[in-house]
Short mmCIF file of N, CA and C in Angstrom, two decimals:
data_model
loop_
_atom_site.label_atom_id
_atom_site.label_comp_id
_atom_site.label_asym_id
_atom_site.label_seq_id
_atom_site.Cartn_x
_atom_site.Cartn_y
_atom_site.Cartn_z
N MET A 1 35.70 -94.97 64.28
CA MET A 1 34.35 -94.80 63.81
C MET A 1 33.46 -94.28 64.95
N THR A 2 32.55 -93.41 64.61
CA THR A 2 31.67 -92.83 65.61
C THR A 2 30.35 -93.58 65.65
N ASN A 3 29.96 -93.99 66.84
CA ASN A 3 28.68 -94.66 67.01
C ASN A 3 27.54 -93.68 66.79
N LYS A 4 26.43 -94.18 66.28
CA LYS A 4 25.22 -93.39 66.04
C LYS A 4 24.04 -94.09 66.69
N ILE A 5 22.91 -93.39 66.78
CA ILE A 5 21.68 -93.96 67.33
C ILE A 5 20.82 -94.44 66.16
N TYR A 6 20.31 -95.68 66.27
CA TYR A 6 19.50 -96.27 65.21
C TYR A 6 18.20 -96.85 65.77
N ALA A 7 17.15 -96.72 64.99
CA ALA A 7 15.89 -97.41 65.28
C ALA A 7 15.98 -98.79 64.64
N GLN A 8 15.68 -99.82 65.41
CA GLN A 8 15.69 -101.19 64.91
C GLN A 8 14.26 -101.56 64.50
N ILE A 9 14.05 -101.74 63.19
CA ILE A 9 12.72 -101.98 62.64
C ILE A 9 12.75 -103.26 61.82
N LYS A 10 11.85 -104.20 62.14
CA LYS A 10 11.79 -105.44 61.36
C LYS A 10 11.53 -105.09 59.90
N SER A 11 12.31 -105.67 59.00
CA SER A 11 12.18 -105.37 57.57
C SER A 11 10.75 -105.53 57.10
N GLY A 12 10.28 -104.54 56.34
CA GLY A 12 8.93 -104.57 55.81
C GLY A 12 7.88 -103.97 56.72
N THR A 13 8.29 -103.47 57.89
CA THR A 13 7.33 -102.85 58.82
C THR A 13 7.78 -101.42 59.11
N LYS A 14 7.01 -100.74 59.93
CA LYS A 14 7.33 -99.37 60.36
C LYS A 14 7.49 -99.29 61.88
N PHE A 15 7.28 -100.42 62.59
CA PHE A 15 7.27 -100.47 64.05
C PHE A 15 8.68 -100.54 64.62
N VAL A 16 9.01 -99.62 65.52
CA VAL A 16 10.33 -99.59 66.15
C VAL A 16 10.35 -100.61 67.29
N GLU A 17 11.16 -101.64 67.14
CA GLU A 17 11.26 -102.67 68.18
C GLU A 17 12.27 -102.29 69.25
N ASN A 18 13.30 -101.54 68.85
CA ASN A 18 14.35 -101.18 69.80
C ASN A 18 15.09 -99.96 69.27
N VAL A 19 15.81 -99.29 70.14
CA VAL A 19 16.68 -98.19 69.76
C VAL A 19 18.07 -98.57 70.25
N ILE A 20 19.05 -98.55 69.35
CA ILE A 20 20.39 -99.02 69.70
C ILE A 20 21.45 -97.98 69.33
N VAL A 21 22.60 -98.11 69.93
CA VAL A 21 23.77 -97.34 69.57
C VAL A 21 24.72 -98.32 68.89
N ALA A 22 25.16 -97.96 67.68
CA ALA A 22 26.01 -98.88 66.93
C ALA A 22 26.88 -98.12 65.93
N GLU A 23 27.87 -98.81 65.40
CA GLU A 23 28.69 -98.26 64.33
C GLU A 23 27.87 -98.26 63.04
N PRO A 24 28.16 -97.35 62.13
CA PRO A 24 27.40 -97.27 60.88
C PRO A 24 27.42 -98.55 60.03
N THR A 25 28.41 -99.38 60.20
CA THR A 25 28.49 -100.62 59.41
C THR A 25 27.77 -101.81 60.04
N PHE A 26 27.24 -101.61 61.25
CA PHE A 26 26.56 -102.69 61.97
C PHE A 26 25.25 -103.04 61.28
N SER A 27 24.90 -104.33 61.29
CA SER A 27 23.62 -104.77 60.71
C SER A 27 23.08 -105.95 61.50
N ILE A 28 21.77 -106.15 61.40
CA ILE A 28 21.09 -107.27 62.04
C ILE A 28 20.21 -107.92 60.97
N ALA A 29 20.39 -109.20 60.73
CA ALA A 29 19.61 -109.90 59.71
C ALA A 29 18.12 -109.76 60.00
N GLY A 30 17.36 -109.40 58.96
CA GLY A 30 15.91 -109.29 59.09
C GLY A 30 15.43 -107.95 59.61
N TYR A 31 16.34 -107.02 59.85
CA TYR A 31 15.97 -105.70 60.39
C TYR A 31 16.60 -104.58 59.56
N ASP A 32 15.87 -103.48 59.51
CA ASP A 32 16.41 -102.25 58.97
C ASP A 32 16.84 -101.40 60.15
N LEU A 33 18.00 -100.78 60.04
CA LEU A 33 18.48 -99.86 61.06
C LEU A 33 18.39 -98.46 60.48
N ILE A 34 17.53 -97.65 61.06
CA ILE A 34 17.29 -96.29 60.58
C ILE A 34 17.99 -95.32 61.51
N LYS A 35 18.91 -94.52 60.95
CA LYS A 35 19.64 -93.55 61.76
C LYS A 35 18.65 -92.50 62.29
N VAL A 36 18.75 -92.24 63.58
CA VAL A 36 17.91 -91.24 64.22
C VAL A 36 18.68 -89.92 64.21
N ALA A 37 18.11 -88.92 63.54
CA ALA A 37 18.77 -87.62 63.42
C ALA A 37 18.82 -86.92 64.77
N ASP A 38 19.82 -86.08 64.96
CA ASP A 38 19.93 -85.29 66.18
C ASP A 38 18.66 -84.48 66.38
N GLY A 39 18.15 -84.47 67.60
CA GLY A 39 16.96 -83.70 67.94
C GLY A 39 15.64 -84.39 67.64
N VAL A 40 15.70 -85.60 67.06
CA VAL A 40 14.48 -86.35 66.74
C VAL A 40 14.25 -87.38 67.84
N CYS A 41 13.02 -87.45 68.35
CA CYS A 41 12.67 -88.41 69.39
C CYS A 41 12.30 -89.75 68.74
N CYS A 42 12.88 -90.79 69.24
CA CYS A 42 12.56 -92.15 68.79
C CYS A 42 12.62 -93.05 70.01
N GLU A 43 11.59 -93.88 70.17
CA GLU A 43 11.56 -94.79 71.31
C GLU A 43 10.93 -96.11 70.88
N PRO A 44 11.27 -97.21 71.55
CA PRO A 44 10.63 -98.48 71.23
C PRO A 44 9.11 -98.34 71.30
N GLY A 45 8.42 -98.93 70.33
CA GLY A 45 6.97 -98.85 70.29
C GLY A 45 6.45 -97.73 69.40
N SER A 46 7.36 -96.92 68.87
CA SER A 46 6.92 -95.86 67.96
C SER A 46 6.93 -96.39 66.52
N TYR A 47 6.48 -95.55 65.59
CA TYR A 47 6.36 -95.93 64.18
C TYR A 47 7.16 -94.95 63.33
N TYR A 48 7.89 -95.48 62.35
CA TYR A 48 8.73 -94.66 61.49
C TYR A 48 7.99 -94.28 60.22
N ASN A 49 8.00 -92.98 59.91
CA ASN A 49 7.40 -92.49 58.68
C ASN A 49 8.54 -92.11 57.73
N SER A 50 8.75 -92.91 56.70
CA SER A 50 9.85 -92.67 55.77
C SER A 50 9.65 -91.42 54.93
N ASP A 51 8.42 -90.90 54.84
CA ASP A 51 8.16 -89.70 54.07
C ASP A 51 8.78 -88.45 54.70
N ASP A 52 8.81 -88.40 56.05
CA ASP A 52 9.39 -87.24 56.71
C ASP A 52 10.54 -87.59 57.66
N SER A 53 10.89 -88.88 57.73
CA SER A 53 11.99 -89.38 58.57
C SER A 53 11.79 -89.09 60.06
N LEU A 54 10.51 -89.05 60.49
CA LEU A 54 10.20 -88.84 61.90
C LEU A 54 9.54 -90.07 62.48
N PHE A 55 9.44 -90.11 63.81
CA PHE A 55 8.87 -91.24 64.53
C PHE A 55 7.61 -90.79 65.26
N TYR A 56 6.57 -91.61 65.18
CA TYR A 56 5.25 -91.25 65.72
C TYR A 56 4.80 -92.29 66.75
N SER A 57 3.94 -91.86 67.66
CA SER A 57 3.44 -92.78 68.68
C SER A 57 2.28 -93.62 68.17
N ASP A 58 1.80 -93.33 66.96
CA ASP A 58 0.68 -94.08 66.39
C ASP A 58 0.96 -94.41 64.93
N SER A 59 0.36 -95.50 64.45
CA SER A 59 0.62 -95.95 63.08
C SER A 59 -0.01 -95.06 62.02
N SER A 60 -0.85 -94.09 62.43
CA SER A 60 -1.46 -93.14 61.50
C SER A 60 -0.57 -91.92 61.29
N PHE A 61 0.56 -91.87 61.98
CA PHE A 61 1.52 -90.77 61.89
C PHE A 61 0.90 -89.42 62.23
N ILE A 62 0.17 -89.37 63.35
CA ILE A 62 -0.46 -88.13 63.77
C ILE A 62 0.32 -87.48 64.92
N ASN A 63 0.66 -88.25 65.95
CA ASN A 63 1.35 -87.72 67.13
C ASN A 63 2.82 -88.11 67.11
N LEU A 64 3.69 -87.10 67.16
CA LEU A 64 5.12 -87.38 67.19
C LEU A 64 5.48 -88.13 68.47
N ALA A 65 6.40 -89.06 68.37
CA ALA A 65 6.87 -89.80 69.55
C ALA A 65 7.47 -88.81 70.54
N GLY A 66 7.13 -88.98 71.80
CA GLY A 66 7.63 -88.12 72.85
C GLY A 66 6.92 -86.80 73.02
N SER A 67 5.89 -86.56 72.21
CA SER A 67 5.16 -85.29 72.32
C SER A 67 4.12 -85.35 73.44
N LYS A 68 3.69 -84.21 73.91
CA LYS A 68 2.67 -84.15 74.96
C LYS A 68 1.39 -84.82 74.51
N GLU A 69 1.00 -84.67 73.23
CA GLU A 69 -0.21 -85.30 72.71
C GLU A 69 -0.11 -86.82 72.78
N ALA A 70 1.09 -87.35 72.49
CA ALA A 70 1.30 -88.79 72.53
C ALA A 70 1.18 -89.31 73.96
N GLU A 71 1.66 -88.54 74.94
CA GLU A 71 1.62 -88.97 76.33
C GLU A 71 0.20 -89.02 76.88
N SER A 72 -0.70 -88.16 76.37
CA SER A 72 -2.06 -88.10 76.89
C SER A 72 -3.01 -89.07 76.22
N SER A 73 -2.58 -89.73 75.11
CA SER A 73 -3.49 -90.67 74.42
C SER A 73 -3.53 -92.02 75.08
#
């Protein structure tokens, strides 16, 4: 099995608590594990937008995580 990168998000929230590498069958009680697509930036402290499957540095989904705009805010 090939390990993938996942955002660890407490169930019912959008806040990324951690980013882990795990097998696709791995799970953590009370958390959703969202697969991070190749080329998408995801880091602890970012917010997941399920509408576009991207991660943002703010809960308003304005600045993408890891973008220059996010670094200057």
